[in-house]
Coordinates of C-alpha atoms in Angstrom, one line a residue:
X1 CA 111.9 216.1 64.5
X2 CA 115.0 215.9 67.2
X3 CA 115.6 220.0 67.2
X4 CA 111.6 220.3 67.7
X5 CA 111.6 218.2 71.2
X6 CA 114.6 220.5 72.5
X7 CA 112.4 223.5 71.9
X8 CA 110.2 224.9 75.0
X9 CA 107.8 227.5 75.7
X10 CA 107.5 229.5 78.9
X11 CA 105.1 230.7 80.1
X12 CA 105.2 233.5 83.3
X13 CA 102.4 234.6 85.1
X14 CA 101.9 236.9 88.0
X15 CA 98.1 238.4 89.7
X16 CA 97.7 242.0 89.5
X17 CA 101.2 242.6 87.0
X18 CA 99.3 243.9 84.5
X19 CA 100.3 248.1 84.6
X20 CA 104.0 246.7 85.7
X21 CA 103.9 244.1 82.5
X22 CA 102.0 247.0 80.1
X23 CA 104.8 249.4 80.4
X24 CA 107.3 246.6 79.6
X25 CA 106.6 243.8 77.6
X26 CA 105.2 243.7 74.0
X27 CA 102.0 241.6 74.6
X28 CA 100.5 239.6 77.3
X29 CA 96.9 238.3 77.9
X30 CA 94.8 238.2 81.2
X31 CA 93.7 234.9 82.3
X32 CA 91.7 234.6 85.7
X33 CA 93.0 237.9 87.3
X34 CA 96.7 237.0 86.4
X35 CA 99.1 238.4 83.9
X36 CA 100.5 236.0 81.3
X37 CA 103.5 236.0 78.9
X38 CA 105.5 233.7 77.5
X39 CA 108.7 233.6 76.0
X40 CA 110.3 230.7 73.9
X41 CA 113.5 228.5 75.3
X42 CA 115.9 225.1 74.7
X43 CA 116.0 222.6 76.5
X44 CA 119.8 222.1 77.8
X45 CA 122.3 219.2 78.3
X46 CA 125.0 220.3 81.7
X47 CA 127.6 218.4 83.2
X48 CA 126.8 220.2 86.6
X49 CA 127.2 217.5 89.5
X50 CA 124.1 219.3 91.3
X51 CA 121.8 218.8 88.1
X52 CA 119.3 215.9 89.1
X53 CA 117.5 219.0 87.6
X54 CA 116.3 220.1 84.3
X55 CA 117.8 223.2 82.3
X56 CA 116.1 225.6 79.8
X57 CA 117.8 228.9 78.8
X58 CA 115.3 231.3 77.9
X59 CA 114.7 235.2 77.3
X60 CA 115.4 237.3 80.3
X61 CA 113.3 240.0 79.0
X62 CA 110.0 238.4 79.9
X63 CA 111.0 237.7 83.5
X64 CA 112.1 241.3 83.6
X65 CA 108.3 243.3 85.0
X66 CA 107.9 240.3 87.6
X67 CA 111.1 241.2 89.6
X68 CA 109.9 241.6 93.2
X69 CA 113.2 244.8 93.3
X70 CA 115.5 245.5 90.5
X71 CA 118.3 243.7 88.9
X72 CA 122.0 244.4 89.3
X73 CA 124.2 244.9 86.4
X74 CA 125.0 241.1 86.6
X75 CA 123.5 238.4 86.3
X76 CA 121.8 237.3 89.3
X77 CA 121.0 233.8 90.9
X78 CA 117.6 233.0 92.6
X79 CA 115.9 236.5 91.7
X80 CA 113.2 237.4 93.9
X81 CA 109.6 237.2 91.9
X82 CA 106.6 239.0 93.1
X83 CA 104.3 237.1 95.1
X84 CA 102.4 234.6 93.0
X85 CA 104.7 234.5 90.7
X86 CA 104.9 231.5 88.4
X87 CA 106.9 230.0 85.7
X88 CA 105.9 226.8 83.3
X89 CA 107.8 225.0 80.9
X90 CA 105.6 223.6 77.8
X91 CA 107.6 220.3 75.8
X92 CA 106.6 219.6 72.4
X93 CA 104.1 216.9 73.3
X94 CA 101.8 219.5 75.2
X95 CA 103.4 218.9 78.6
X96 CA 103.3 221.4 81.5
X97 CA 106.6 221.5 83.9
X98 CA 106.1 223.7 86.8
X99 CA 110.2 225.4 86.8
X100 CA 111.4 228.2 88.6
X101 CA 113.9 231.5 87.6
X102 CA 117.2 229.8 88.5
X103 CA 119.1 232.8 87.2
X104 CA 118.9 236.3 85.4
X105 CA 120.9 238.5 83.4
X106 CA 123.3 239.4 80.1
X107 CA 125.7 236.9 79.2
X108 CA 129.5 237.9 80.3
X109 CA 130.7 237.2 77.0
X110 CA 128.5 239.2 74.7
X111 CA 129.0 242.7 76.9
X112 CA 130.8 244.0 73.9
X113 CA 128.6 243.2 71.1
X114 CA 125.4 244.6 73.3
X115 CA 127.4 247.6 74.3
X116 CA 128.1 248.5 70.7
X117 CA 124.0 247.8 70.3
X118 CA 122.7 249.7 72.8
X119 CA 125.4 252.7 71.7
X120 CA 123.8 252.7 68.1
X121 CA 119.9 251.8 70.0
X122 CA 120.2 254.6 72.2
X123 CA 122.0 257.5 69.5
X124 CA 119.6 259.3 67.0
X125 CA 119.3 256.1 64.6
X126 CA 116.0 255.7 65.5
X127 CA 116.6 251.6 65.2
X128 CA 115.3 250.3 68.3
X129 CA 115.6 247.1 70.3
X130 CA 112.0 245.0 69.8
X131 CA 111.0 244.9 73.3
X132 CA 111.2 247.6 76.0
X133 CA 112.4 246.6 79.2
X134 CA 111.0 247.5 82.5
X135 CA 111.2 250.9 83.0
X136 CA 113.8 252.1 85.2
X137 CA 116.1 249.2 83.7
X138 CA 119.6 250.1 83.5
X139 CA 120.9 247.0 83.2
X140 CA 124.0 246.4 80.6
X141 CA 122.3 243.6 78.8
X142 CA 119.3 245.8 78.1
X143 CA 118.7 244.4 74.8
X144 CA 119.9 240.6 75.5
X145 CA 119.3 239.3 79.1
X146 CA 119.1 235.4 79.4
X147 CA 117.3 233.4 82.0
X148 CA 118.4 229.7 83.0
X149 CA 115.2 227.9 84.3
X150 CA 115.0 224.9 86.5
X151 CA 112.7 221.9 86.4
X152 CA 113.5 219.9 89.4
X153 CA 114.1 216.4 88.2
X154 CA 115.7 214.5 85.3
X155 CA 112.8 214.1 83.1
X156 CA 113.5 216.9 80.5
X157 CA 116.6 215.1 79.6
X158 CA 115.1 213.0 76.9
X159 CA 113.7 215.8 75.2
X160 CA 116.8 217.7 75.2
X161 CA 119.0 214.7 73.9
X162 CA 120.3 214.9 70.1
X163 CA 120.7 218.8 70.2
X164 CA 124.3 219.8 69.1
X165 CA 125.6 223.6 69.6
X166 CA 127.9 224.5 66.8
X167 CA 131.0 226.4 68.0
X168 CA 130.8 229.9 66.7
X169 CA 133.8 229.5 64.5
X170 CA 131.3 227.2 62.3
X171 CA 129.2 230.1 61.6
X172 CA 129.3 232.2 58.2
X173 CA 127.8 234.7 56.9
X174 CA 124.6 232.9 54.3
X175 CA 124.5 229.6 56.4
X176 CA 120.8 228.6 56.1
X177 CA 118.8 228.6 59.3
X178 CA 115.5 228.3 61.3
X179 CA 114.1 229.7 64.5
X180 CA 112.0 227.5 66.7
X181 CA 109.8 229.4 68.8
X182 CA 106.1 230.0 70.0
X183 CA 105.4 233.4 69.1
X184 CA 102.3 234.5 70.8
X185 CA 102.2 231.4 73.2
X186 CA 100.6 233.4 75.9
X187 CA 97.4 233.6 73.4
X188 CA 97.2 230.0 72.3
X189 CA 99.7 227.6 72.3
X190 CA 97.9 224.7 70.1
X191 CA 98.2 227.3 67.4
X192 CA 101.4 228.9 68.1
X193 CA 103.9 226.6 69.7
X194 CA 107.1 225.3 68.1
X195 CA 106.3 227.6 64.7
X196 CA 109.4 228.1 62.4
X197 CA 110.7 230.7 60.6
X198 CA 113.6 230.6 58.4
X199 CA 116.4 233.3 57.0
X200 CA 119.9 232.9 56.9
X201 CA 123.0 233.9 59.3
X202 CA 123.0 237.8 58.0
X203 CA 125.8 239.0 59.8
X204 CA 128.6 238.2 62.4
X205 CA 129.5 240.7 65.3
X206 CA 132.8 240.0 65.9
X207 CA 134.3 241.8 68.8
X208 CA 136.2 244.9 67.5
X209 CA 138.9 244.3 70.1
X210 CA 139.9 240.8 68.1
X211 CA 139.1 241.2 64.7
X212 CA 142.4 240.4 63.3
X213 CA 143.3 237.6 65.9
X214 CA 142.6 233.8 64.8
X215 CA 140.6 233.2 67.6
X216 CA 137.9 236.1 66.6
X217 CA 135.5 233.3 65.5
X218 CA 135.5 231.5 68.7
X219 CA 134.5 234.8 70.9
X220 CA 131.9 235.4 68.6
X221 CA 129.1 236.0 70.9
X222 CA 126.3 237.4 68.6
X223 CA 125.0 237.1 65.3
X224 CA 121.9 238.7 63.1
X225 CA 119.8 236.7 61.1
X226 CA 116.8 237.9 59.1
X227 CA 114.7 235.0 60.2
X228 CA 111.5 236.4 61.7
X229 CA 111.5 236.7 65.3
X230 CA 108.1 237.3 66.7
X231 CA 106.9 238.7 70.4
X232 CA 107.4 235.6 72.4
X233 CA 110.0 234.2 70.4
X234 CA 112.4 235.8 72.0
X235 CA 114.4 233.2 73.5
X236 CA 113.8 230.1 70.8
X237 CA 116.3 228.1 69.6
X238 CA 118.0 229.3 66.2
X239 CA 119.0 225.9 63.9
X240 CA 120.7 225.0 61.0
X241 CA 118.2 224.5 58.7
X242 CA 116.9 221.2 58.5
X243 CA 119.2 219.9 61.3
X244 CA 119.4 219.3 65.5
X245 CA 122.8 221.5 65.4
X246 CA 121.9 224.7 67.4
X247 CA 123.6 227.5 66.2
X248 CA 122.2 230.0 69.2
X249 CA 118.8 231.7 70.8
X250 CA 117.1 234.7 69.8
X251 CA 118.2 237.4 72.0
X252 CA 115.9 240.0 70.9
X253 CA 115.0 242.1 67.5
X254 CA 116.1 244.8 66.1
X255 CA 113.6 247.3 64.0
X256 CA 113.2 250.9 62.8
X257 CA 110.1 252.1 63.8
X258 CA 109.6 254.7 61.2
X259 CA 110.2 252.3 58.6
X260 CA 107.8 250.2 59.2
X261 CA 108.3 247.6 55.6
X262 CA 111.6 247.3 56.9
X263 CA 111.2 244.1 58.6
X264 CA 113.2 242.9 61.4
X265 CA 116.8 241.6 61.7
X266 CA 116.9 239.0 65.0
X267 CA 119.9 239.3 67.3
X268 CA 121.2 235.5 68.5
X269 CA 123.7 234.7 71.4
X270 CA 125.7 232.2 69.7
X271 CA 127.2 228.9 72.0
X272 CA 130.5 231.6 73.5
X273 CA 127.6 233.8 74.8
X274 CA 125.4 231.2 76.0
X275 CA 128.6 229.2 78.0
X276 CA 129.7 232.7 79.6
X277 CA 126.3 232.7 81.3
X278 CA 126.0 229.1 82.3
X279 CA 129.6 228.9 83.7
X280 CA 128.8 232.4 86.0
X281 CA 125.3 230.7 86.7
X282 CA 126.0 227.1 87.6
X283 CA 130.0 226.7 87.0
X284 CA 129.7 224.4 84.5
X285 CA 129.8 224.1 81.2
X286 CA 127.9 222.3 78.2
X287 CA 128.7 218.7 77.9
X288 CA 131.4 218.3 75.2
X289 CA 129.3 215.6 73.9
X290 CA 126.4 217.8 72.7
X291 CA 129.5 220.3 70.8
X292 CA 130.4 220.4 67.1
X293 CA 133.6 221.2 67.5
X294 CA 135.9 223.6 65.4
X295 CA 136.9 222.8 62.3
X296 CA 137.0 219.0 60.5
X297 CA 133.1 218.9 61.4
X298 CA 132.5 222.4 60.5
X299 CA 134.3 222.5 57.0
X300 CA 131.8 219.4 56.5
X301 CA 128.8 221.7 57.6
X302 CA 129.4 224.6 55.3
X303 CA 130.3 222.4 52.6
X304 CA 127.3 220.6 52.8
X305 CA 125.6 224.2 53.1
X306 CA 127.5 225.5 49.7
X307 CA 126.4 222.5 48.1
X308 CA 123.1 222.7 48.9
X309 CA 122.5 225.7 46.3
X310 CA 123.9 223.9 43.3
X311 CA 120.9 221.4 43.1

């Protein structure tokens, strides 16, 4: 149950978006003259001195249309919203936390691995990124933006504890694993929130730059799976299977729209992409008690993974 109560939904909604949000964002639903959508998030631990707040990282993408002016290239603290702009964070037990957007933009450490995307997104390959960003939106991190959302207070803490982020040299390629998420939240979230789907880690985009160096594993910023990622997943926490050890969130999908029985492949910042942002955001980083650190804990991981399939 633990990894359950550190996943969120969000849910953003802003009067009179709705031609901004059509152009932009994959689905949304019109409740009393406002524009919803929702993304999915994780609940946080930080060791920041100024949190008597609440964190949640979430999907950037979704904040994206309700920008009162464009984004810079980096990532930005205290965006400006349009007016009646709003932002709630939904627990596990059906709690609504009023937040706000504490900060906006791609993570510093996966600007490789989303360069080398968007090269292959944007040549004739015809794959493209799942969601379409705001129009106009040059920003580097066009297919992986990351938000960091506040809720003032300590209360989201409880939910959050138990959660353990797996350093990225842990990961392998096969390493069974879920996504968390509320696909569809907007629409209903009694049916939708905290669904699961599971695949396993399908590949790991290590940056060119370091392939051959030992410490390649540890940059690892992103990673594909072939779990299903849904609209309004985006965001969601991506888990070892069966476990509270967080391996990264859903940054966005990847499909080819011509062949449509393809399915999807999910793109995940891993724990080096996720720290990047939250040490530019709040200069901090993640407690090192809510870390599985390099290797004696990993080998135990992945050899509990291997012998998983012998049964």
């Amino acid at each position: 149950e633990r990894p359950m109560n550190a996943s969120v939904m969000v849910r953003v909604s802003a009067p009179d978006a709705r031609q901004k949000i059509a152009a932009s964002v994959t689905f949304f639903t019109t409740k009393l003259g406002s524009t919803v959508c929702s993304a999915s998030g994780v609940i946080i631990a930080t060791d920041s001195a100024a949190s008597g707040d609440s964190w949640v990282l979430s999907d950037g993408g979704v904040f994206l249309p309700f920008l009162a002016k464009r984004m810079s290239k980096q990532s930005s603290k205290y965006p400006v919203m349009r007016q009646g702009f709003q932002v709630e964070v939904r627990t596990q037990d059906g709690k609504w936390w009023p937040a706000s957007v504490y900060a906006l933009g791609p993570p510093p450490g996966a600007a490789p691995g989303l360069d080398a995307m968007s090269r292959i997104i944007s040549s004739q390959s015809g794959l493209q990124s799942g969601f379409v960003l705001a129009k106009g939106m040059s920003c580097r991190g066009e297919l992986g933006v990351m938000a960091l959302i506040r809720v003032k207070g300590k209360s989201l803490g409880k939910y959050g504890s138990g959660v353990r982020w797996l350093d990225p040299s842990c990961l392998a390629r096969g390493m069974e694993v879920s996504i968390l998420s509320s696909p569809y939240g907007a629409l209903s979230e009694e049916i939708f929130a905290n669904s699961v789907s599971s695949g396993v880690i399908s590949s790991l985009l290590t940056p060119l730059s370091s392939v051959s160096s030992s410490e390649a594993s540890g940059n690892l910023s992103l990673i594909l799976t072939d779990a299903r990622c849904f609209p309004g997943s985006e965001g969601g926490g991506v888990f070892v299977r069966n476990t509270s050890k967080i391996v990264g969130i859903v940054a966005g999908t990847l499909s080819h729209p011509t062949l449509v029985h393809s399915g999807t492949l999910s793109l995940v910042f891993t724990l080096s992409a996720v720290e990047s942002f939250i040490s530019t955001c709040l200069s901090t980083t993640l407690p090192r008690t809510t870390r599985v650190s390099p290797p004696p804990s990993c080998k135990r991981l992945s050899h509990h993974h291997h012998h998983h399939h012998h049964h």
